[in-house]
Short mmCIF file of C-alpha atoms in Angstrom, two decimals:
data_model
loop_
_atom_site.label_atom_id
_atom_site.label_comp_id
_atom_site.label_asym_id
_atom_site.label_seq_id
_atom_site.Cartn_x
_atom_site.Cartn_y
_atom_site.Cartn_z
CA MET A 20 196.03 136.85 164.18
CA SER A 21 193.23 135.71 166.50
CA LEU A 22 193.97 133.03 169.09
CA ARG A 23 191.23 130.85 167.64
CA ASN A 24 192.78 131.04 164.19
CA GLN A 25 196.28 130.34 165.55
CA TRP A 26 194.94 127.35 167.49
CA SER A 27 193.45 126.03 164.26
CA ILE A 28 196.81 126.45 162.51
CA PHE A 29 198.57 124.65 165.38
CA LEU A 30 196.13 121.74 165.10
CA ILE A 31 196.87 121.51 161.37
CA ALA A 32 200.59 121.39 162.21
CA LEU A 33 199.89 118.66 164.77
CA GLY A 34 197.80 116.67 162.31
CA PHE A 35 200.36 117.10 159.54
CA LEU A 36 203.36 115.86 161.54
CA THR A 37 201.66 113.27 163.75
CA ARG A 38 198.84 110.75 163.95
CA ILE A 39 197.34 112.47 166.98
CA PRO A 40 193.60 113.05 166.31
CA ILE A 41 192.77 116.75 165.87
CA GLY A 42 189.05 116.57 165.13
CA ASN A 43 187.39 118.76 162.51
CA VAL A 44 189.61 121.67 161.53
CA ASP A 45 189.01 124.29 158.85
CA PHE A 46 191.82 123.28 156.48
CA SER A 47 193.25 125.34 153.65
CA PRO A 48 196.59 125.41 151.75
CA GLU A 49 197.22 128.86 153.24
CA LYS A 50 196.84 127.55 156.78
CA LEU A 51 199.05 124.57 155.96
CA ASN A 52 201.84 126.92 154.88
CA LYS A 53 201.39 128.89 158.10
CA ALA A 54 201.39 125.64 160.11
CA SER A 55 205.16 125.36 159.73
CA ARG A 56 205.50 128.10 162.35
CA TYR A 57 204.38 125.60 164.99
CA PHE A 58 206.46 122.60 163.86
CA ALA A 59 208.97 123.19 166.68
CA LEU A 60 206.18 123.08 169.28
CA VAL A 61 204.87 119.86 167.76
CA GLY A 62 208.40 118.48 167.92
CA ALA A 63 208.63 119.44 171.58
CA LEU A 64 205.35 117.61 172.24
CA ILE A 65 206.59 114.48 170.46
CA GLY A 66 209.85 114.65 172.39
CA LEU A 67 207.98 115.12 175.66
CA LEU A 68 205.79 112.07 175.03
CA CYS A 69 208.80 109.95 174.03
CA ALA A 70 210.67 111.14 177.13
CA ALA A 71 207.69 110.26 179.33
CA VAL A 72 207.66 106.74 177.89
CA PHE A 73 211.39 106.39 178.48
CA LEU A 74 211.21 107.60 182.10
CA THR A 75 208.21 105.41 182.90
CA ALA A 76 209.68 102.30 181.31
CA HIS A 77 213.07 102.91 182.92
CA LEU A 78 211.48 102.57 186.35
CA VAL A 79 211.17 98.82 185.83
CA LEU A 80 213.26 98.06 182.73
CA SER A 81 216.82 98.56 181.57
CA GLN A 82 217.81 101.81 179.88
CA GLU A 83 218.28 100.01 176.56
CA ILE A 84 214.74 98.63 176.53
CA ALA A 85 213.31 101.94 177.73
CA ILE A 86 215.04 103.78 174.87
CA LEU A 87 213.78 101.26 172.33
CA LEU A 88 210.22 101.63 173.63
CA SER A 89 210.46 105.43 173.43
CA MET A 90 211.62 105.13 169.81
CA VAL A 91 208.72 102.81 168.96
CA VAL A 92 206.26 105.28 170.46
CA GLY A 93 207.88 108.02 168.39
CA PHE A 94 207.35 105.96 165.22
CA TYR A 95 203.72 105.44 166.18
CA LEU A 96 203.11 109.11 166.93
CA THR A 97 204.55 110.30 163.61
CA GLY A 98 203.75 107.30 161.45
CA GLY A 99 207.42 107.16 160.50
CA PHE A 100 206.84 110.40 158.59
CA HIS A 101 210.42 111.68 158.75
CA GLU A 102 212.02 108.25 158.55
CA ASP A 103 210.16 107.69 155.28
CA GLY A 104 211.66 110.91 153.93
CA LEU A 105 215.15 109.81 154.93
CA ALA A 106 214.75 106.47 153.16
CA ASP A 107 213.34 108.11 150.02
CA VAL A 108 216.22 110.60 149.81
CA CYS A 109 218.78 107.81 150.23
CA ASP A 110 217.11 105.83 147.45
CA GLY A 111 216.67 108.80 145.13
CA PHE A 112 220.07 110.38 145.56
CA GLY A 113 221.81 107.00 145.60
CA GLY A 114 220.08 105.43 142.62
CA GLY A 115 219.16 108.33 140.34
CA TYR A 116 221.44 110.02 137.80
CA THR A 117 219.20 112.94 136.79
CA LYS A 118 216.95 115.24 138.78
CA ILE A 119 213.79 113.80 137.23
CA ARG A 120 214.91 110.22 137.86
CA LYS A 121 215.77 111.02 141.48
CA LEU A 122 212.31 112.48 142.02
CA GLU A 123 210.70 109.44 140.37
CA ILE A 124 212.58 107.09 142.69
CA MET A 125 211.73 109.20 145.74
CA LYS A 126 208.01 108.98 144.87
CA ASP A 127 208.12 105.19 144.58
CA SER A 128 206.42 103.66 147.63
CA ARG A 129 208.90 100.77 147.61
CA VAL A 130 212.11 101.01 149.64
CA GLY A 131 215.30 100.10 147.83
CA THR A 132 218.77 99.09 148.95
CA TYR A 133 220.01 102.61 149.61
CA GLY A 134 216.87 103.48 151.56
CA SER A 135 217.00 100.29 153.62
CA LEU A 136 220.66 100.81 154.48
CA GLY A 137 220.13 104.48 155.31
CA LEU A 138 217.11 103.81 157.51
CA PHE A 139 218.71 100.88 159.33
CA SER A 140 221.90 102.86 159.95
CA ALA A 141 219.99 105.91 161.20
CA LEU A 142 217.80 103.94 163.62
CA LEU A 143 220.70 101.90 164.97
CA LEU A 144 222.81 105.02 165.42
CA LYS A 145 219.93 106.82 167.16
CA PHE A 146 219.55 103.97 169.63
CA LEU A 147 223.29 103.80 170.35
CA LEU A 148 223.64 107.57 170.76
CA LEU A 149 220.67 107.85 173.10
CA ASN A 150 222.03 104.97 175.16
CA GLU A 151 225.32 106.83 175.59
CA LEU A 152 223.67 109.97 176.96
CA ALA A 153 223.48 110.58 180.68
CA ASP A 154 219.95 111.99 180.39
CA PRO A 155 218.18 110.66 177.27
CA ALA A 156 214.82 112.12 178.30
CA ILE A 157 215.88 115.77 178.10
CA ALA A 158 217.91 115.07 174.97
CA LEU A 159 214.79 113.65 173.32
CA ILE A 160 212.79 116.81 174.02
CA LEU A 161 215.63 119.10 172.97
CA MET A 162 216.49 117.37 169.69
CA HIS A 163 212.94 116.60 168.61
CA THR A 164 212.41 120.35 168.86
CA LEU A 165 215.65 121.59 167.29
CA SER A 166 215.60 119.08 164.44
CA ARG A 167 212.14 120.21 163.36
CA THR A 168 213.14 123.84 163.66
CA LEU A 169 216.07 123.19 161.34
CA ALA A 170 213.98 121.27 158.82
CA SER A 171 211.15 123.82 158.88
CA SER A 172 213.47 126.79 158.45
CA ILE A 173 214.70 125.32 155.16
CA ILE A 174 211.25 126.15 153.76
CA PHE A 175 212.00 129.84 154.34
CA SER A 176 215.51 129.86 152.88
CA ALA A 177 215.29 127.47 149.92
CA HIS A 178 212.80 127.01 147.11
CA TYR A 179 210.71 123.96 146.40
CA ALA A 180 211.94 121.74 143.57
CA SER A 181 209.83 122.90 140.61
CA ALA A 182 209.47 119.47 139.00
CA ASP A 183 208.20 117.97 142.25
CA LEU A 184 205.84 120.91 142.84
CA ILE A 185 204.10 120.12 139.54
CA SER A 186 203.79 116.37 140.15
CA LYS A 187 203.24 116.15 143.91
CA THR A 188 200.04 114.38 144.93
CA LYS A 189 199.76 115.30 148.61
CA PRO A 190 199.58 118.67 150.38
CA LEU A 191 202.83 120.11 151.67
CA ALA A 192 203.89 123.29 153.39
CA ASN A 193 206.15 124.72 150.67
CA SER A 194 206.46 128.37 151.65
CA MET A 195 207.11 130.28 154.86
CA SER A 196 206.60 133.95 155.65
CA LEU A 197 208.93 136.02 157.80
CA THR A 198 206.24 136.11 160.49
CA SER A 199 206.07 132.32 160.56
CA LEU A 200 209.85 132.06 160.74
CA LEU A 201 209.95 134.46 163.70
CA ILE A 202 207.24 132.51 165.53
CA LEU A 203 209.16 129.28 164.83
CA LEU A 204 212.40 130.74 166.20
CA ILE A 205 210.79 132.39 169.24
CA SER A 206 209.00 129.19 170.27
CA THR A 207 212.26 127.29 169.83
CA ALA A 208 214.14 129.87 171.90
CA LEU A 209 211.69 129.45 174.78
CA ILE A 210 212.32 125.70 174.84
CA LEU A 211 216.08 126.25 174.60
CA ALA A 212 215.92 128.69 177.52
CA LEU A 213 214.38 125.97 179.67
CA SER A 214 217.08 123.51 178.65
CA THR A 215 219.86 125.82 179.87
CA PHE A 216 218.46 125.61 183.39
CA VAL A 217 218.43 121.82 183.60
CA TYR A 218 220.75 120.40 180.97
CA LEU A 219 223.11 122.64 179.03
CA THR A 220 225.35 125.59 179.78
CA ILE A 221 224.97 128.60 177.53
CA SER A 222 228.33 127.90 175.88
CA ASN A 223 227.37 124.30 175.11
CA LEU A 224 224.02 125.45 173.73
CA VAL A 225 225.75 127.95 171.44
CA ILE A 226 228.09 125.23 170.15
CA LEU A 227 225.16 122.89 169.49
CA ILE A 228 223.25 125.58 167.59
CA LEU A 229 226.29 126.56 165.52
CA ILE A 230 226.88 122.94 164.50
CA LEU A 231 223.24 122.58 163.44
CA VAL A 232 223.42 125.86 161.49
CA VAL A 233 226.42 124.53 159.57
CA LEU A 234 224.56 121.27 158.87
CA ARG A 235 221.55 123.26 157.64
CA SER A 236 223.72 125.17 155.17
CA ILE A 237 225.31 121.95 153.89
CA LEU A 238 221.93 120.26 153.47
CA ILE A 239 220.46 123.18 151.49
CA LYS A 240 223.44 123.17 149.11
CA TRP A 241 223.23 119.38 148.80
CA PHE A 242 219.51 119.44 148.00
CA GLU A 243 220.02 122.21 145.45
CA HIS A 244 222.86 120.24 143.83
CA HIS A 245 220.70 117.17 143.35
CA LEU A 246 217.22 118.65 142.82
CA ASP A 247 217.62 122.43 142.36
CA GLY A 248 215.62 122.78 145.56
CA TYR A 249 214.07 120.70 148.33
CA THR A 250 211.08 118.37 148.62
CA GLY A 251 209.08 117.10 151.57
CA ASP A 252 211.30 114.03 151.69
CA CYS A 253 214.34 116.31 151.94
CA LEU A 254 212.84 117.95 155.02
CA GLY A 255 212.35 114.52 156.58
CA PHE A 256 215.98 113.71 155.82
CA ALA A 257 217.04 117.02 157.37
CA GLN A 258 215.04 116.32 160.53
CA GLN A 259 216.52 112.86 160.97
CA THR A 260 220.14 113.81 160.29
CA SER A 261 220.01 116.91 162.51
CA GLU A 262 218.49 114.88 165.34
CA LEU A 263 221.32 112.36 165.06
CA LEU A 264 224.01 115.03 164.86
CA GLY A 265 222.46 116.72 167.88
CA TYR A 266 222.72 113.57 170.00
CA LEU A 267 226.30 113.05 168.87
CA THR A 268 227.17 116.65 169.74
CA LEU A 269 225.59 116.32 173.18
CA ILE A 270 227.71 113.23 173.87
CA ILE A 271 230.86 115.11 172.89
CA LEU A 272 229.91 118.17 174.96
CA LEU A 273 228.55 116.41 178.03
CA GLY A 274 230.40 113.09 178.01
CA THR A 275 228.90 109.73 178.91
CA PRO A 276 227.88 108.43 182.34
CA ASP A 277 230.45 106.27 184.10
CA VAL A 278 227.81 104.04 185.63
CA ARG A 279 224.50 102.91 184.21
#
């Protein structure tokens, strides 16, 4: 586990989840599977960049516009990677009656009614929730991290949908070792530790984590019910829904500011 090799794996994780240039990296399917251990750190980086945009824009613009700009930057950084997964799951699960048909719909590059409604609802809800938070910047960093930890950990606990594994046309991290899971959780814990100093009490943090753990369990059972496993699109759906639930939980725990 040399530092040079781990840095290479981190760059693969960065290149997989974002559009940030990573240069020439020695890629292999094995390294891609290991890359999931650094998805939380990549999420923290995305959240940090979105938070920086929000704070900078909010110096001269309203909070609403600053939030919208931070969301746009997030879309640009990730290429709408997770949002695409959310839309595909909505289309597939909403319009398909068999596992094979659901997978066929999810692979279609076109967005249908269910996907459009799901994506529009998710983006609107994200904007409204962030606008209700007293400190959107820290919430962005926290939930971009936690949501990717939740989605990535599903790789360890569930199995990839066999029909999709045979027909998939693009590389995907579809397995996770115990070592990778521990690295994922430890890196997440370090970021959570920082958040308790500036944003959350320990009790509130525990409540937030418990709620996300429950959501994770529900999502795994839901994916298995529809597909007998998960796909890459399912992980995108998990990231988006856990991010939204996290913002909602933070509003309930911390309240909303009285004055903008």
